[in-house]
Tab-separated table of C-alpha atoms in Angstrom:
chain	number	residue	atom	x	y	z
N	4	MET	CA	0.005	0.035	-0.541
N	5	LEU	CA	3.620	2.141	0.148
N	6	SER	CA	4.170	1.526	-2.858
N	7	LEU	CA	0.579	4.400	-3.154
N	8	TRP	CA	2.579	7.230	-1.715
N	9	GLY	CA	5.538	7.364	-3.400
N	10	ASN	CA	5.256	10.717	-5.376
N	11	LYS	CA	3.474	11.852	-2.324
N	12	ALA	CA	6.669	10.498	-0.108
N	13	ASP	CA	8.562	13.039	-3.238
N	14	GLY	CA	7.262	15.757	-2.263
N	15	THR	CA	8.489	16.949	-5.652
N	16	ASN	CA	4.819	17.932	-6.472
N	17	ASP	CA	3.326	21.635	-4.489
N	18	LYS	CA	-0.229	19.949	-4.295
N	19	VAL	CA	1.183	16.966	-3.221
N	20	LYS	CA	4.051	17.656	-1.088
N	21	SER	CA	0.413	20.262	1.120
N	22	THR	CA	-0.941	17.261	2.415
N	23	MET	CA	2.764	15.194	4.186
N	24	HIS	CA	2.922	15.723	7.023
N	25	VAL	CA	5.307	13.599	9.882
N	26	ALA	CA	5.622	11.824	12.530
N	27	GLY	CA	9.458	11.935	13.932
N	28	ASP	CA	11.394	10.477	12.038
N	29	SER	CA	8.715	8.764	9.055
N	30	LEU	CA	5.859	9.697	7.020
N	31	VAL	CA	2.484	9.495	7.737
N	32	PHE	CA	0.216	8.264	4.984
N	33	ASP	CA	-2.556	9.503	4.944
N	34	ASP	CA	-4.997	6.523	3.920
N	35	TYR	CA	-8.571	7.953	3.291
N	36	LEU	CA	-7.258	10.154	0.248
N	37	VAL	CA	-6.940	6.192	-1.685
N	38	LEU	CA	-10.009	5.994	-3.254
N	39	VAL	CA	-10.109	2.178	-4.474
N	40	ASP	CA	-7.949	-0.425	-2.958
N	41	TYR	CA	-7.463	-3.797	-4.744
N	42	SER	CA	-4.710	-5.118	-3.350
N	43	ASP	CA	-6.347	-8.167	-2.057
N	44	GLN	CA	-7.943	-8.926	-5.473
N	45	VAL	CA	-4.757	-8.310	-7.013
N	46	ILE	CA	-3.105	-10.956	-4.569
N	47	SER	CA	-5.731	-13.741	-5.185
N	48	PHE	CA	-5.390	-12.918	-9.160
N	49	LEU	CA	-1.435	-13.659	-9.156
N	50	GLU	CA	-2.946	-16.884	-6.487
N	51	GLN	CA	-5.440	-18.147	-9.333
N	52	LYS	CA	-2.786	-17.784	-11.583
N	53	ALA	CA	-0.154	-19.715	-9.542
N	54	CYS	CA	-2.417	-22.273	-9.399
N	55	GLY	CA	-3.248	-22.335	-12.883
N	56	SER	CA	0.256	-22.168	-14.465
N	57	GLY	CA	2.734	-25.004	-12.345
N	58	GLY	CA	3.541	-22.155	-9.981
N	59	ALA	CA	4.557	-18.705	-8.876
N	60	LYS	CA	7.878	-19.595	-11.139
N	61	ASN	CA	5.877	-18.675	-14.281
N	62	LEU	CA	4.353	-15.957	-13.152
N	63	GLY	CA	5.404	-12.092	-13.963
N	64	VAL	CA	5.044	-8.678	-13.075
N	65	GLU	CA	5.704	-5.958	-15.125
N	66	TYR	CA	6.846	-2.359	-12.940
N	67	ILE	CA	7.021	0.486	-15.408
N	68	SER	CA	8.725	2.483	-13.493
N	69	ASP	CA	8.783	6.794	-12.758
N	70	ASN	CA	10.345	7.820	-10.037
N	71	ILE	CA	13.865	7.519	-8.460
N	72	GLY	CA	13.779	7.632	-4.905
N	73	THR	CA	11.321	7.346	-2.038
N	74	GLU	CA	8.898	5.754	-4.831
N	75	LEU	CA	11.454	2.906	-6.174
N	76	LEU	CA	12.405	2.348	-3.075
N	77	LEU	CA	8.994	0.679	-2.385
N	78	ASP	CA	8.967	-0.082	-5.627
N	79	LEU	CA	11.817	-2.844	-5.107
N	80	ALA	CA	10.831	-3.532	-1.380
N	81	MET	CA	7.334	-4.114	-3.313
N	82	ALA	CA	9.448	-6.237	-5.705
N	83	ASP	CA	10.698	-8.746	-2.489
N	84	HIS	CA	8.328	-8.717	-1.136
N	85	MET	CA	5.820	-10.749	-3.708
N	86	LEU	CA	8.950	-13.364	-4.735
N	87	THR	CA	9.063	-13.432	-0.472
N	88	HIS	CA	5.388	-14.591	-0.799
N	89	ASN	CA	5.550	-16.500	-3.781
N	90	TRP	CA	2.860	-14.232	-5.475
N	91	CYS	CA	4.919	-14.052	-8.922
N	92	GLY	CA	8.785	-15.722	-10.097
N	93	LYS	CA	9.903	-13.057	-11.513
N	94	VAL	CA	9.934	-8.962	-12.538
N	95	THR	CA	11.191	-6.800	-13.743
N	96	PHE	CA	11.163	-2.336	-13.628
N	97	HIS	CA	10.753	-1.115	-17.174
N	98	VAL	CA	12.669	2.002	-17.360
N	99	LYS	CA	13.726	4.824	-19.571
N	100	ALA	CA	17.233	4.855	-21.273
N	101	GLU	CA	17.890	8.266	-20.375
N	102	PRO	CA	16.149	10.771	-17.512
N	103	ILE	CA	13.699	13.029	-19.140
N	104	TYR	CA	12.991	14.801	-16.086
N	105	VAL	CA	14.939	14.724	-13.080
N	106	SER	CA	13.638	12.032	-11.279
N	107	ASP	CA	13.161	9.420	-13.821
N	108	VAL	CA	14.386	5.884	-12.263
N	109	MET	CA	17.016	4.913	-14.599
N	110	PRO	CA	18.923	1.271	-14.732
N	111	ALA	CA	22.054	3.323	-13.093
N	112	ASP	CA	19.518	4.382	-10.261
N	113	VAL	CA	18.228	0.889	-9.458
N	114	ASP	CA	21.817	-0.252	-9.578
N	115	GLY	CA	23.031	2.984	-6.756
N	116	HIS	CA	19.060	2.552	-4.831
N	117	VAL	CA	20.869	-1.425	-3.519
N	118	MET	CA	24.166	0.547	-2.565
N	119	GLU	CA	23.186	2.935	-0.754
N	120	MET	CA	20.499	-0.057	0.992
N	121	GLN	CA	24.621	-1.412	2.263
N	122	ARG	CA	26.223	1.076	3.732
N	123	GLU	CA	26.788	0.534	7.557
N	124	ILE	CA	25.037	2.776	8.558
N	125	ARG	CA	21.159	0.891	7.337
N	126	THR	CA	19.209	-1.499	9.989
N	127	PRO	CA	19.562	-4.626	9.963
N	128	GLU	CA	15.879	-4.810	7.879
N	129	VAL	CA	16.916	-2.665	5.230
N	130	ARG	CA	20.620	-5.142	4.938
N	131	ALA	CA	18.361	-8.026	4.429
N	132	LEU	CA	16.222	-6.552	1.375
N	133	ASP	CA	19.400	-5.580	-0.186
N	134	LYS	CA	20.654	-8.718	0.430
N	135	ARG	CA	17.494	-10.495	-0.669
N	136	LEU	CA	17.035	-8.175	-3.662
N	137	ALA	CA	20.504	-9.049	-5.062
N	138	GLU	CA	19.739	-12.381	-4.795
N	139	TYR	CA	16.440	-12.382	-6.906
N	140	VAL	CA	18.440	-10.372	-9.239
N	141	SER	CA	21.610	-12.235	-9.414
N	142	LYS	CA	19.178	-15.665	-9.893
N	143	GLY	CA	17.547	-13.667	-12.809
N	144	GLN	CA	13.953	-12.551	-10.662
N	145	ILE	CA	14.643	-9.010	-10.789
N	146	ILE	CA	15.367	-7.939	-14.218
N	147	ILE	CA	16.640	-4.029	-15.294
N	148	ARG	CA	14.657	-3.041	-18.548
N	149	PRO	CA	15.738	-0.068	-19.802
N	150	ASP	CA	13.763	0.968	-23.267
N	151	THR	CA	14.002	3.523	-25.528
N	152	TYR	CA	10.571	3.591	-26.354
N	153	TRP	CA	9.393	4.680	-21.636
N	154	ASN	CA	11.378	8.359	-23.943
N	155	GLN	CA	9.167	9.011	-26.395
N	156	TYR	CA	5.971	11.057	-25.693
N	157	THR	CA	3.022	8.118	-28.059
N	158	TYR	CA	0.720	6.243	-26.346
N	159	TYR	CA	0.256	2.362	-25.788
N	160	TRP	CA	-1.232	1.964	-28.371
N	161	GLU	CA	1.525	3.094	-30.078
N	162	MET	CA	3.813	0.876	-28.241
N	163	PRO	CA	6.427	-1.158	-30.815
N	164	ALA	CA	5.301	-4.526	-31.871
N	165	GLU	CA	8.113	-6.063	-30.447
N	166	LEU	CA	8.009	-5.138	-27.020
N	167	GLN	CA	3.642	-4.952	-27.464
N	168	THR	CA	5.037	-9.233	-27.515
N	169	ARG	CA	7.666	-8.784	-25.170
N	170	LEU	CA	4.952	-7.779	-22.250
N	171	ALA	CA	2.264	-9.867	-23.274
N	172	ARG	CA	4.378	-13.046	-23.438
N	173	GLU	CA	5.906	-12.480	-20.357
N	174	ALA	CA	3.496	-10.592	-18.134
N	175	THR	CA	0.832	-11.676	-15.592
N	176	LEU	CA	0.608	-8.397	-14.260
N	177	VAL	CA	1.696	-4.896	-15.612
N	178	ILE	CA	1.710	-2.146	-12.899
N	179	LEU	CA	2.070	1.605	-14.507
N	180	LYS	CA	3.524	4.346	-11.644
N	181	GLY	CA	3.310	7.774	-12.508
N	182	ASP	CA	1.088	10.671	-13.951
N	183	LEU	CA	2.510	10.352	-17.325
N	184	ASN	CA	2.626	6.236	-17.643
N	185	TYR	CA	-1.102	6.492	-16.839
N	186	ARG	CA	-1.419	9.623	-19.292
N	187	ARG	CA	-0.335	7.657	-22.167
N	188	LEU	CA	-2.371	4.225	-21.352
N	189	LEU	CA	-5.149	7.083	-21.407
N	190	SER	CA	-4.604	8.809	-24.286
N	191	ASP	CA	-4.075	12.024	-22.454
N	192	ARG	CA	-7.865	11.888	-21.357
N	193	LEU	CA	-8.187	12.405	-17.817
């Protein structure tokens, strides 16, 4: 659920920033602002797919990434959670090949975030998360896939056939992150 608040925690949007308050060293998230929470249905969907496809190891979750910082850390934690709980066998992060906006996720950002979790000043829980993420990466269960398509100002119905085919073949679930991705999905109709 915290992953939904990545933009809020990022604090780059003034309207979003005004709804954020700090309690101690952590952010307080206003769950009443969530319009719909389909978490239980998503988990049930993945469990049903796992039963019908020979197990969760055959399921892929595709993240269309958005922002670095807190949002990316929460996305990585969500990937760890899905893999640890056997809701899927692989999580692929689709990232931009180069930045359009200062906070766009690129491959080096994922590496940098994971390296930051290794620092001794981090809590044992964060370092344990880092260790699991590194293991998932080494086993090919977490994949970082840059593509210049994510840098283009085109709608999803204009997606190259090769990328459409790959997503259709590998994705059990696609998670779109960020305003731009939602606008692309809806052809900028809000």
